[in-house]
Short mmCIF file of N, CA and C in Angstrom, two decimals:
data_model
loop_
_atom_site.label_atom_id
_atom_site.label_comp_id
_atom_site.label_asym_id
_atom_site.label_seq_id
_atom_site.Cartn_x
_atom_site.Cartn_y
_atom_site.Cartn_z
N UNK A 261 -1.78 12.34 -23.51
CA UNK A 261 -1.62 11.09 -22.80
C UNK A 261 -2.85 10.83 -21.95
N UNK A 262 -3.34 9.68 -21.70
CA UNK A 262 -4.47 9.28 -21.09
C UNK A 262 -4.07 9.36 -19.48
N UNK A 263 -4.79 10.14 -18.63
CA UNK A 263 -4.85 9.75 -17.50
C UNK A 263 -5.49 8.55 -16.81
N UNK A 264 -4.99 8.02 -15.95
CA UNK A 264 -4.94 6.97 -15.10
C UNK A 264 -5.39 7.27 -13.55
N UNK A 265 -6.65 6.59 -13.43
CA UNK A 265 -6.55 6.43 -11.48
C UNK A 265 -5.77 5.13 -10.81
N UNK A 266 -4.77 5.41 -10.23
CA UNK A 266 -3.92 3.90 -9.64
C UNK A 266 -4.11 4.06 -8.51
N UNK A 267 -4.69 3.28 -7.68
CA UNK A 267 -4.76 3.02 -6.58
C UNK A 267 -3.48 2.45 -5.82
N UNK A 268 -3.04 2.79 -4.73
CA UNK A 268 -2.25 1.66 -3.66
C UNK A 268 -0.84 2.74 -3.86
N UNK A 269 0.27 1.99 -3.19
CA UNK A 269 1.66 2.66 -2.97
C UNK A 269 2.17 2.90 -3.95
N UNK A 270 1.96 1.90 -5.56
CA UNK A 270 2.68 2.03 -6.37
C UNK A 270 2.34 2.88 -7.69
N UNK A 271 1.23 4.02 -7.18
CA UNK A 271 0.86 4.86 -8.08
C UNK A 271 1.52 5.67 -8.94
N UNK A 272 2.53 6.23 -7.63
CA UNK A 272 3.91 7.37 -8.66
C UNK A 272 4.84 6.13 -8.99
N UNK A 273 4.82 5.33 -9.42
CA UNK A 273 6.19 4.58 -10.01
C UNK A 273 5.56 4.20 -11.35
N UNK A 274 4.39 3.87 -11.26
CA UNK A 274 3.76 3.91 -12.73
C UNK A 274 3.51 4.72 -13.72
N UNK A 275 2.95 5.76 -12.96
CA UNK A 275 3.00 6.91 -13.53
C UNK A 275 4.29 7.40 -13.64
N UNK A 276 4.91 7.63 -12.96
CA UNK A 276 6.29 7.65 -13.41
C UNK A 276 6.51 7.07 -14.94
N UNK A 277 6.58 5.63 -14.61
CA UNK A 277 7.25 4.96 -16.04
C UNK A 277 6.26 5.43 -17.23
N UNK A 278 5.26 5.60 -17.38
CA UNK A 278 4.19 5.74 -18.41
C UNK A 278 4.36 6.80 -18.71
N UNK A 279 4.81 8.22 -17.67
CA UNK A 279 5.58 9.73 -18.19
C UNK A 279 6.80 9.15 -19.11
N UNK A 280 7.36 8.76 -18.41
CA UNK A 280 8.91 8.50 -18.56
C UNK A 280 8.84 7.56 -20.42
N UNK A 281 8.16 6.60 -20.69
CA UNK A 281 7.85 6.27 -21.84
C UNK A 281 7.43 7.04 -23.12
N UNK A 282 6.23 7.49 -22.26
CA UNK A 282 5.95 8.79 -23.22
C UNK A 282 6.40 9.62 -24.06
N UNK A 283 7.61 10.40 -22.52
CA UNK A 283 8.21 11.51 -23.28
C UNK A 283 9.22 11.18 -24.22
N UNK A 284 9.62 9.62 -24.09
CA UNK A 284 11.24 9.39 -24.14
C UNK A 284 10.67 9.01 -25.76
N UNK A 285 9.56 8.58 -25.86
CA UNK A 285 9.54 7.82 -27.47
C UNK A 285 8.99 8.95 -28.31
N UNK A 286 8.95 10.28 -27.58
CA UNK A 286 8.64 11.56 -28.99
C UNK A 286 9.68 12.18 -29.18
N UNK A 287 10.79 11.94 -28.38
CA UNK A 287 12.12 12.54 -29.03
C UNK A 287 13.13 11.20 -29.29
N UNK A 288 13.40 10.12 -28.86
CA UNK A 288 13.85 9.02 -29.60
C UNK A 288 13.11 7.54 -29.94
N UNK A 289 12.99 7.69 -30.94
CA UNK A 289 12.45 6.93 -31.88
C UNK A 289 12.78 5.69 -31.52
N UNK A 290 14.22 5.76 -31.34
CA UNK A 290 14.92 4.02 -31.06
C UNK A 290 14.54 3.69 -29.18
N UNK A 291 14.24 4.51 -28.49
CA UNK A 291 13.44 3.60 -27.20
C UNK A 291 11.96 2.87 -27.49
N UNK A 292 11.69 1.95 -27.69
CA UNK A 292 10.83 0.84 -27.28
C UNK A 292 10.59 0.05 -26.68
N UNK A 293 10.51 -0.07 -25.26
CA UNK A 293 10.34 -0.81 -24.62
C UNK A 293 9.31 -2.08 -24.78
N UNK A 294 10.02 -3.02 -24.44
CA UNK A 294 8.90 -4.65 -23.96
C UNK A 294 8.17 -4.48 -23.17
N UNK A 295 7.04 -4.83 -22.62
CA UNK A 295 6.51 -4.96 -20.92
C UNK A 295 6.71 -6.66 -21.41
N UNK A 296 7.05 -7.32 -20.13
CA UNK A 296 7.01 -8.60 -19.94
C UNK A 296 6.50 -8.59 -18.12
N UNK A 297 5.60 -9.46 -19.10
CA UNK A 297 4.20 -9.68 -18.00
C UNK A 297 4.56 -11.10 -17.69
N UNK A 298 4.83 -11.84 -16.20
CA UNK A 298 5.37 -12.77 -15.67
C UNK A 298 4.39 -13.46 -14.59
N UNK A 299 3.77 -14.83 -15.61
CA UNK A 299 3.62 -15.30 -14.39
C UNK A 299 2.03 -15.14 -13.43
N UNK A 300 0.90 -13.94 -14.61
CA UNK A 300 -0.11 -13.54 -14.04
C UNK A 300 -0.76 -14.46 -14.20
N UNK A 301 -1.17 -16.06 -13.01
CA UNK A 301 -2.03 -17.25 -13.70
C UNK A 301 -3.41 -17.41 -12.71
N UNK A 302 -4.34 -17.85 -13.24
CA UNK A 302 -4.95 -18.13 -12.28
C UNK A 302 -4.52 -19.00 -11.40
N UNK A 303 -3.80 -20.37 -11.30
CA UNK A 303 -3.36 -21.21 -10.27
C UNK A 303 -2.78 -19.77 -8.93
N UNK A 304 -2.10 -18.92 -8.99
CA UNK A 304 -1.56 -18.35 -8.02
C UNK A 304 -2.64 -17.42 -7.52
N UNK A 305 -4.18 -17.91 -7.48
CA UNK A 305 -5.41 -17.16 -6.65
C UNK A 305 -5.95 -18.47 -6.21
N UNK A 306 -4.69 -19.82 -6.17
CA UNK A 306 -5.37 -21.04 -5.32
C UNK A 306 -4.61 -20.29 -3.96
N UNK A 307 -5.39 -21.25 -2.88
CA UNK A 307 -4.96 -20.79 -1.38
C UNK A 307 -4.32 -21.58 -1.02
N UNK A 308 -3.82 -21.96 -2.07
CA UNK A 308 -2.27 -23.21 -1.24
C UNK A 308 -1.01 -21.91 -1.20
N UNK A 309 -1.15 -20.96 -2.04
CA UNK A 309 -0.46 -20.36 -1.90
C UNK A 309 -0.31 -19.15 -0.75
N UNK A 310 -1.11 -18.67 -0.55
CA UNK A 310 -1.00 -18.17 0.74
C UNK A 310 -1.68 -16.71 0.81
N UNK A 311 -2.01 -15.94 1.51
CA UNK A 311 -2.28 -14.46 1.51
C UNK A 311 -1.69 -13.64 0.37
N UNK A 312 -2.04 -12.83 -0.11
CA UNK A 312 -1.39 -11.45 -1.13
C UNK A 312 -1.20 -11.15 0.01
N UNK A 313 0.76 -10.31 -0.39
CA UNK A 313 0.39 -9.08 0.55
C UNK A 313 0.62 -7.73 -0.63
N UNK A 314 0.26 -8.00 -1.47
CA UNK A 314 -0.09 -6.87 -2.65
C UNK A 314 -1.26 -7.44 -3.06
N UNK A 315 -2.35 -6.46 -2.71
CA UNK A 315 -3.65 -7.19 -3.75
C UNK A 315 -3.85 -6.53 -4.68
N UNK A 316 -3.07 -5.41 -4.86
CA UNK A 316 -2.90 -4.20 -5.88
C UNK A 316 -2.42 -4.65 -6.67
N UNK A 317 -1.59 -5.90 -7.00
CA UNK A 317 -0.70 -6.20 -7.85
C UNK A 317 -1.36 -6.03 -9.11
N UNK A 318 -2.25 -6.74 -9.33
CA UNK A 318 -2.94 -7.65 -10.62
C UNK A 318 -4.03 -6.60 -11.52
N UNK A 319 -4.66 -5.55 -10.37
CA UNK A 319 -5.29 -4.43 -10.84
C UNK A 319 -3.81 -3.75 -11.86
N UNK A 320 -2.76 -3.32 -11.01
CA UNK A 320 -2.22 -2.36 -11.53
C UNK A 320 -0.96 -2.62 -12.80
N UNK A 321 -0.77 -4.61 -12.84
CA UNK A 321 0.04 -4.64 -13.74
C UNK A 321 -1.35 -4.70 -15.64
N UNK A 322 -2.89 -5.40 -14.95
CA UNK A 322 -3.58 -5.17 -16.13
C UNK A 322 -3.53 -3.45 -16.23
N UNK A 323 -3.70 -2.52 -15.64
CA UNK A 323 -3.48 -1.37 -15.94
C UNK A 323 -2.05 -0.79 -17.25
N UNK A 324 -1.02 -1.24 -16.43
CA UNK A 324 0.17 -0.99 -17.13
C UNK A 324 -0.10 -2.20 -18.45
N UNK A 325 -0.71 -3.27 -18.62
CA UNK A 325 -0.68 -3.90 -19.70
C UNK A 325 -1.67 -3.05 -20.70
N UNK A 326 -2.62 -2.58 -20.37
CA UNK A 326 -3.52 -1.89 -21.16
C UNK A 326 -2.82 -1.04 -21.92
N UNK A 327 -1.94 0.26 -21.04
CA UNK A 327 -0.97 1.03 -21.15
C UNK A 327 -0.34 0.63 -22.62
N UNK A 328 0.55 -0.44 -22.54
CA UNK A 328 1.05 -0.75 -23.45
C UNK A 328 0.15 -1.09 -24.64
N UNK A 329 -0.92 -1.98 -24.55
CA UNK A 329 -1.57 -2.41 -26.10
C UNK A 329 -2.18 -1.05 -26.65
N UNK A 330 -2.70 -0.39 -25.68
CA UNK A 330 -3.22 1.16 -26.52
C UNK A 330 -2.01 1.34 -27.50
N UNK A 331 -0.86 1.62 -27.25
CA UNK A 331 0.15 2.08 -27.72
C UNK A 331 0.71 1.01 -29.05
N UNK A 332 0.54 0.22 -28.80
CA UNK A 332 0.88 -1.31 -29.43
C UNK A 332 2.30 -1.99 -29.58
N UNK A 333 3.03 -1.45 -28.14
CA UNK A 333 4.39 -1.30 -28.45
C UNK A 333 4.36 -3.25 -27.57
N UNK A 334 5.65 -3.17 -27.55
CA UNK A 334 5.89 -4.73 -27.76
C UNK A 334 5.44 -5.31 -26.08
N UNK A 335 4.74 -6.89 -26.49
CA UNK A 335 3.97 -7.23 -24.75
C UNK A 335 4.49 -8.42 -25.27
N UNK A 336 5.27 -8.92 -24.30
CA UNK A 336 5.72 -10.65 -23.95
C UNK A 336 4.78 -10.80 -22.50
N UNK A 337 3.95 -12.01 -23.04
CA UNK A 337 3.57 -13.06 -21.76
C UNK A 337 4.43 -14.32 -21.46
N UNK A 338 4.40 -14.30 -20.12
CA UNK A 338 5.62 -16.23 -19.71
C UNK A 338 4.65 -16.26 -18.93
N UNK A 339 4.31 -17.93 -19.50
CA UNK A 339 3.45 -18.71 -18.57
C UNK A 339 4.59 -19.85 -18.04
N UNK A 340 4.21 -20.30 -16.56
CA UNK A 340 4.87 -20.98 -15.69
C UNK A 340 4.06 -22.44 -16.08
N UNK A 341 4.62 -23.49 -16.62
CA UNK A 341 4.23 -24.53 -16.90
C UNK A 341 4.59 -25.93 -16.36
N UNK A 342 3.97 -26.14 -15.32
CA UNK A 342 5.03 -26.59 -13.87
C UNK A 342 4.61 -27.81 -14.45
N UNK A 343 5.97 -28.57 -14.15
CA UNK A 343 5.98 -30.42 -14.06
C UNK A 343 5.44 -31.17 -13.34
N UNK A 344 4.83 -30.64 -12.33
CA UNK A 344 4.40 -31.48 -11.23
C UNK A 344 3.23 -31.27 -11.47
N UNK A 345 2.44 -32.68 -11.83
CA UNK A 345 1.19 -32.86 -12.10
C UNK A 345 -0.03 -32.07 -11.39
N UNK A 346 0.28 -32.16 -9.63
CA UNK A 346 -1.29 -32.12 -8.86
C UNK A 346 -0.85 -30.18 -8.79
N UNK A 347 0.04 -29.54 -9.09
CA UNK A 347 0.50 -28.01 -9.27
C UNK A 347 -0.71 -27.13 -10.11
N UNK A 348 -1.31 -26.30 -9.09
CA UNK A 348 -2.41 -25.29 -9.44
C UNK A 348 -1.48 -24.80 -11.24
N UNK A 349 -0.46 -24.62 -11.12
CA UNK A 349 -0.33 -24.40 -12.38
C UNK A 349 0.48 -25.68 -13.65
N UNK A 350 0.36 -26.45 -13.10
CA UNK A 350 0.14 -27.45 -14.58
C UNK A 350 -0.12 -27.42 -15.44
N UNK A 351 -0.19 -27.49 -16.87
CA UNK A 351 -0.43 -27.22 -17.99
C UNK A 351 -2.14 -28.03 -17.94
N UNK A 352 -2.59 -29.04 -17.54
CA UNK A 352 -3.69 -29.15 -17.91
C UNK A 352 -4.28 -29.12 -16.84
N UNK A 353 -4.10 -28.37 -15.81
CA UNK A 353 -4.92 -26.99 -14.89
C UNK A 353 -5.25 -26.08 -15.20
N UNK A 354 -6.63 -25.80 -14.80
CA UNK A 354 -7.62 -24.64 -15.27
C UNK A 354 -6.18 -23.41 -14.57
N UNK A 355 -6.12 -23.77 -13.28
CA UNK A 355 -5.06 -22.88 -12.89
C UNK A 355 -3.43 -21.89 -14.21
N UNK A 356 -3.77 -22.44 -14.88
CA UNK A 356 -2.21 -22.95 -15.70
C UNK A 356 -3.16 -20.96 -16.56
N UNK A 357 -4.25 -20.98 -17.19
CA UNK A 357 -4.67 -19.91 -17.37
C UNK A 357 -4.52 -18.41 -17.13
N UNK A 358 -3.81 -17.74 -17.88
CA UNK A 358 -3.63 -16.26 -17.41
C UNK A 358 -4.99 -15.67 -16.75
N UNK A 359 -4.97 -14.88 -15.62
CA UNK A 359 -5.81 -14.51 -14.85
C UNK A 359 -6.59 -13.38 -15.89
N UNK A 360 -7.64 -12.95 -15.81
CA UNK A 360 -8.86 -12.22 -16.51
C UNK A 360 -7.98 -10.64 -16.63
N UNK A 361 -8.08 -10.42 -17.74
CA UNK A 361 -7.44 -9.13 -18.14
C UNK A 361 -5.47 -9.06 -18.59
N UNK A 362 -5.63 -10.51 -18.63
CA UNK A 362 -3.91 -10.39 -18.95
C UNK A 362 -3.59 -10.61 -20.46
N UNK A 363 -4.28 -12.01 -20.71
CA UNK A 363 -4.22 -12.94 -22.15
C UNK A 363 -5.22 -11.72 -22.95
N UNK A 364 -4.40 -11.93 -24.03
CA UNK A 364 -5.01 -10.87 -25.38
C UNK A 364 -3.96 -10.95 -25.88
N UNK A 365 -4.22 -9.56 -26.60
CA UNK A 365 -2.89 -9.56 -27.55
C UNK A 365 -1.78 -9.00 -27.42
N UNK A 366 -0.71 -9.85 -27.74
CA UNK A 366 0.63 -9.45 -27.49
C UNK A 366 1.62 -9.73 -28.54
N UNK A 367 2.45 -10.08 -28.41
CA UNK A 367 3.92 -10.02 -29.39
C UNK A 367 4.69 -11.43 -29.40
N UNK A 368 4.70 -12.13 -27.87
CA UNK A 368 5.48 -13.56 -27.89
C UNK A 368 4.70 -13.81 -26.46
N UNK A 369 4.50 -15.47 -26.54
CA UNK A 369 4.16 -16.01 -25.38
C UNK A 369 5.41 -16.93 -25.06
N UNK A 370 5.85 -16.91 -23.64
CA UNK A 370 7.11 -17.61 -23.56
C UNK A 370 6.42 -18.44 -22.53
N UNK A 371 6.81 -20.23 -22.51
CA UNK A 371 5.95 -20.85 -21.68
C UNK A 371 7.52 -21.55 -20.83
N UNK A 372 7.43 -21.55 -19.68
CA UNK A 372 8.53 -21.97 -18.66
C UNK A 372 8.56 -22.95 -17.46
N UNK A 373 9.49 -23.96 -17.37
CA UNK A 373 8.90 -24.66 -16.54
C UNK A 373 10.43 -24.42 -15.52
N UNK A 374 10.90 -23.26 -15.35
CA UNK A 374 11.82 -23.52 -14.36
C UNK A 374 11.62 -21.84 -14.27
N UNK A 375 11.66 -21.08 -13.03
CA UNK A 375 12.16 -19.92 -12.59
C UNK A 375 12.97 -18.95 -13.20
N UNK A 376 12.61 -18.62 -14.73
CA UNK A 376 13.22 -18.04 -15.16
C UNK A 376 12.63 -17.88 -16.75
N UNK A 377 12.10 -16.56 -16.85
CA UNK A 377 11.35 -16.42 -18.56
C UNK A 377 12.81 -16.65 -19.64
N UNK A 378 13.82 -16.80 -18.93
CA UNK A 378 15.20 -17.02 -19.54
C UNK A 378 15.58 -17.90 -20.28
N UNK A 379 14.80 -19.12 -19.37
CA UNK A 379 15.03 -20.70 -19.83
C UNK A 379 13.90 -21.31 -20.32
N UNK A 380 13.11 -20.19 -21.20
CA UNK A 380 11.59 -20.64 -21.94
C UNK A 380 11.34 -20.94 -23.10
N UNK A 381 10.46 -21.35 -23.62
CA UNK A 381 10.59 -21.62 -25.36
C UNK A 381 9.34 -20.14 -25.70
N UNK A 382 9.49 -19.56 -26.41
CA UNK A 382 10.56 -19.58 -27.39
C UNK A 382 11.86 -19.12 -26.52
N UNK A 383 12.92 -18.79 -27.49
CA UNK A 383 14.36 -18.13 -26.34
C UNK A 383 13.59 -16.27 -26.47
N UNK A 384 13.69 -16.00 -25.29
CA UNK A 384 13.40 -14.58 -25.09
C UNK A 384 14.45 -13.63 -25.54
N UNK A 385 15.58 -13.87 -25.01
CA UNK A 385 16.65 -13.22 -25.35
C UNK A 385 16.88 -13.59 -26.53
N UNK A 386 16.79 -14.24 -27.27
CA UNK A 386 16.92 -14.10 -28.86
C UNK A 386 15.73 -13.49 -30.14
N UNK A 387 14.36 -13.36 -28.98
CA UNK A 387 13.53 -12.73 -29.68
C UNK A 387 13.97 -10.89 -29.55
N UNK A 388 14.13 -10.75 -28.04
CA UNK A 388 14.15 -9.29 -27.92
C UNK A 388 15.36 -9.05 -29.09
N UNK A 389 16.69 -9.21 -28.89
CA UNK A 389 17.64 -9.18 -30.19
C UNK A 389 17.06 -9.27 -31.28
N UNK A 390 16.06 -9.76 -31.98
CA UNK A 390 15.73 -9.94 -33.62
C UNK A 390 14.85 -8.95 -33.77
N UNK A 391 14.36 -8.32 -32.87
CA UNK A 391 13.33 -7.50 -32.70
C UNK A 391 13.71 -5.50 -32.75
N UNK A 392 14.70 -5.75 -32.34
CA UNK A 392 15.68 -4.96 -31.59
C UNK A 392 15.60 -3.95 -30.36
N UNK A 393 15.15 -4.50 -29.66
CA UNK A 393 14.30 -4.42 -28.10
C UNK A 393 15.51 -4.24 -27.22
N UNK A 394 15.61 -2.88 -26.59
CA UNK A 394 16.90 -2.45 -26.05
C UNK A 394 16.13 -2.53 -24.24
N UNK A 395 15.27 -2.22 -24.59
CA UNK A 395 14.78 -2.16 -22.85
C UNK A 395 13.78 -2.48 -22.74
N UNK A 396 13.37 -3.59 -21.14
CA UNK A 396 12.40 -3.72 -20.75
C UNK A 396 11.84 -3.41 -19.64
N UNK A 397 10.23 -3.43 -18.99
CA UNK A 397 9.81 -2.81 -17.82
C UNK A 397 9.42 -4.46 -17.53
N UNK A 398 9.55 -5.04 -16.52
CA UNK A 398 9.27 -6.41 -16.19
C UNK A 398 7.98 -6.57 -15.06
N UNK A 399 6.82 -6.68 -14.96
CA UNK A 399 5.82 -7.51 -13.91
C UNK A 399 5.54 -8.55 -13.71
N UNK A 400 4.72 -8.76 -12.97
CA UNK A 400 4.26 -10.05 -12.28
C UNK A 400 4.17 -10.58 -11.51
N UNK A 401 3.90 -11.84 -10.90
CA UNK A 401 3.68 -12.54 -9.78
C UNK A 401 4.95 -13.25 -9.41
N UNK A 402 5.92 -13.50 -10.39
CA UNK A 402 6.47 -14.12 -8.98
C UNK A 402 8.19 -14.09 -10.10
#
């Protein structure tokens, strides 16, 4: 397994899960986990929004995204595709853009315009089912 330097509080919980993945998919076959990555856009590094108080966030969920594509196990992105025109994340806002190190390759992009990767196109919950995706590890911004 590749070691990792993680910086900040949430070092052993990652490492944690990335043990915990590891070991679990050389003795059962049927764990595969999703990562669903939520929400990492550039609009939410405008300053309407306010201070981080995690600036660790974004280092350590591209970390855990890396994690996963080495492996090539399944990566859902949801982009927040807000209705309100002058909204850092609007669809035809530069903001609306996954932040540097997120967008690549993955498995499903789910695009959402309400609080919830639930109520997105494509249907998430009907992809993880066709897929047969029993568990997921969930990040993101918001």
């Amino acid at each position: 397994m590749q070691n990792f330097t993680l910086p900040g509080a949430n070092r052993w919980l990652i490492r944690l899960l990335l043990d915990h993945c590891c070991a679990v998919t050389l003795t059962r076959v049927s764990f595969l986990p999703a990562l669903i990555v939520i929400d990492v856009q550039q609009g939410f590094l405008d300053p309407v929004w306010g201070r981080t108080d995690n600036p660790s966030a974004e280092d350590n969920i591209r970390r855990l995204l890396s994690a996963w594509r080495r492996r090539d196990w399944p990566v859902v992105l949801v982009r927040h595709d807000s209705l309100t025109p002058d909204s850092p994340l609007a669809a035809h806002h530069s903001g609306n853009r996954f932040q540097e190190g997120i967008d690549g390759a993955h498995h499903l992009l789910v695009s959402k315009t309400v609080n919830s990767a639930f109520y997105g196109t494509p249907d998430l919950r009907t992809w993880l089912d066709s897929q047969g995706i029993n568990s997921v590890v969930i990040c993101g911004l918001t």
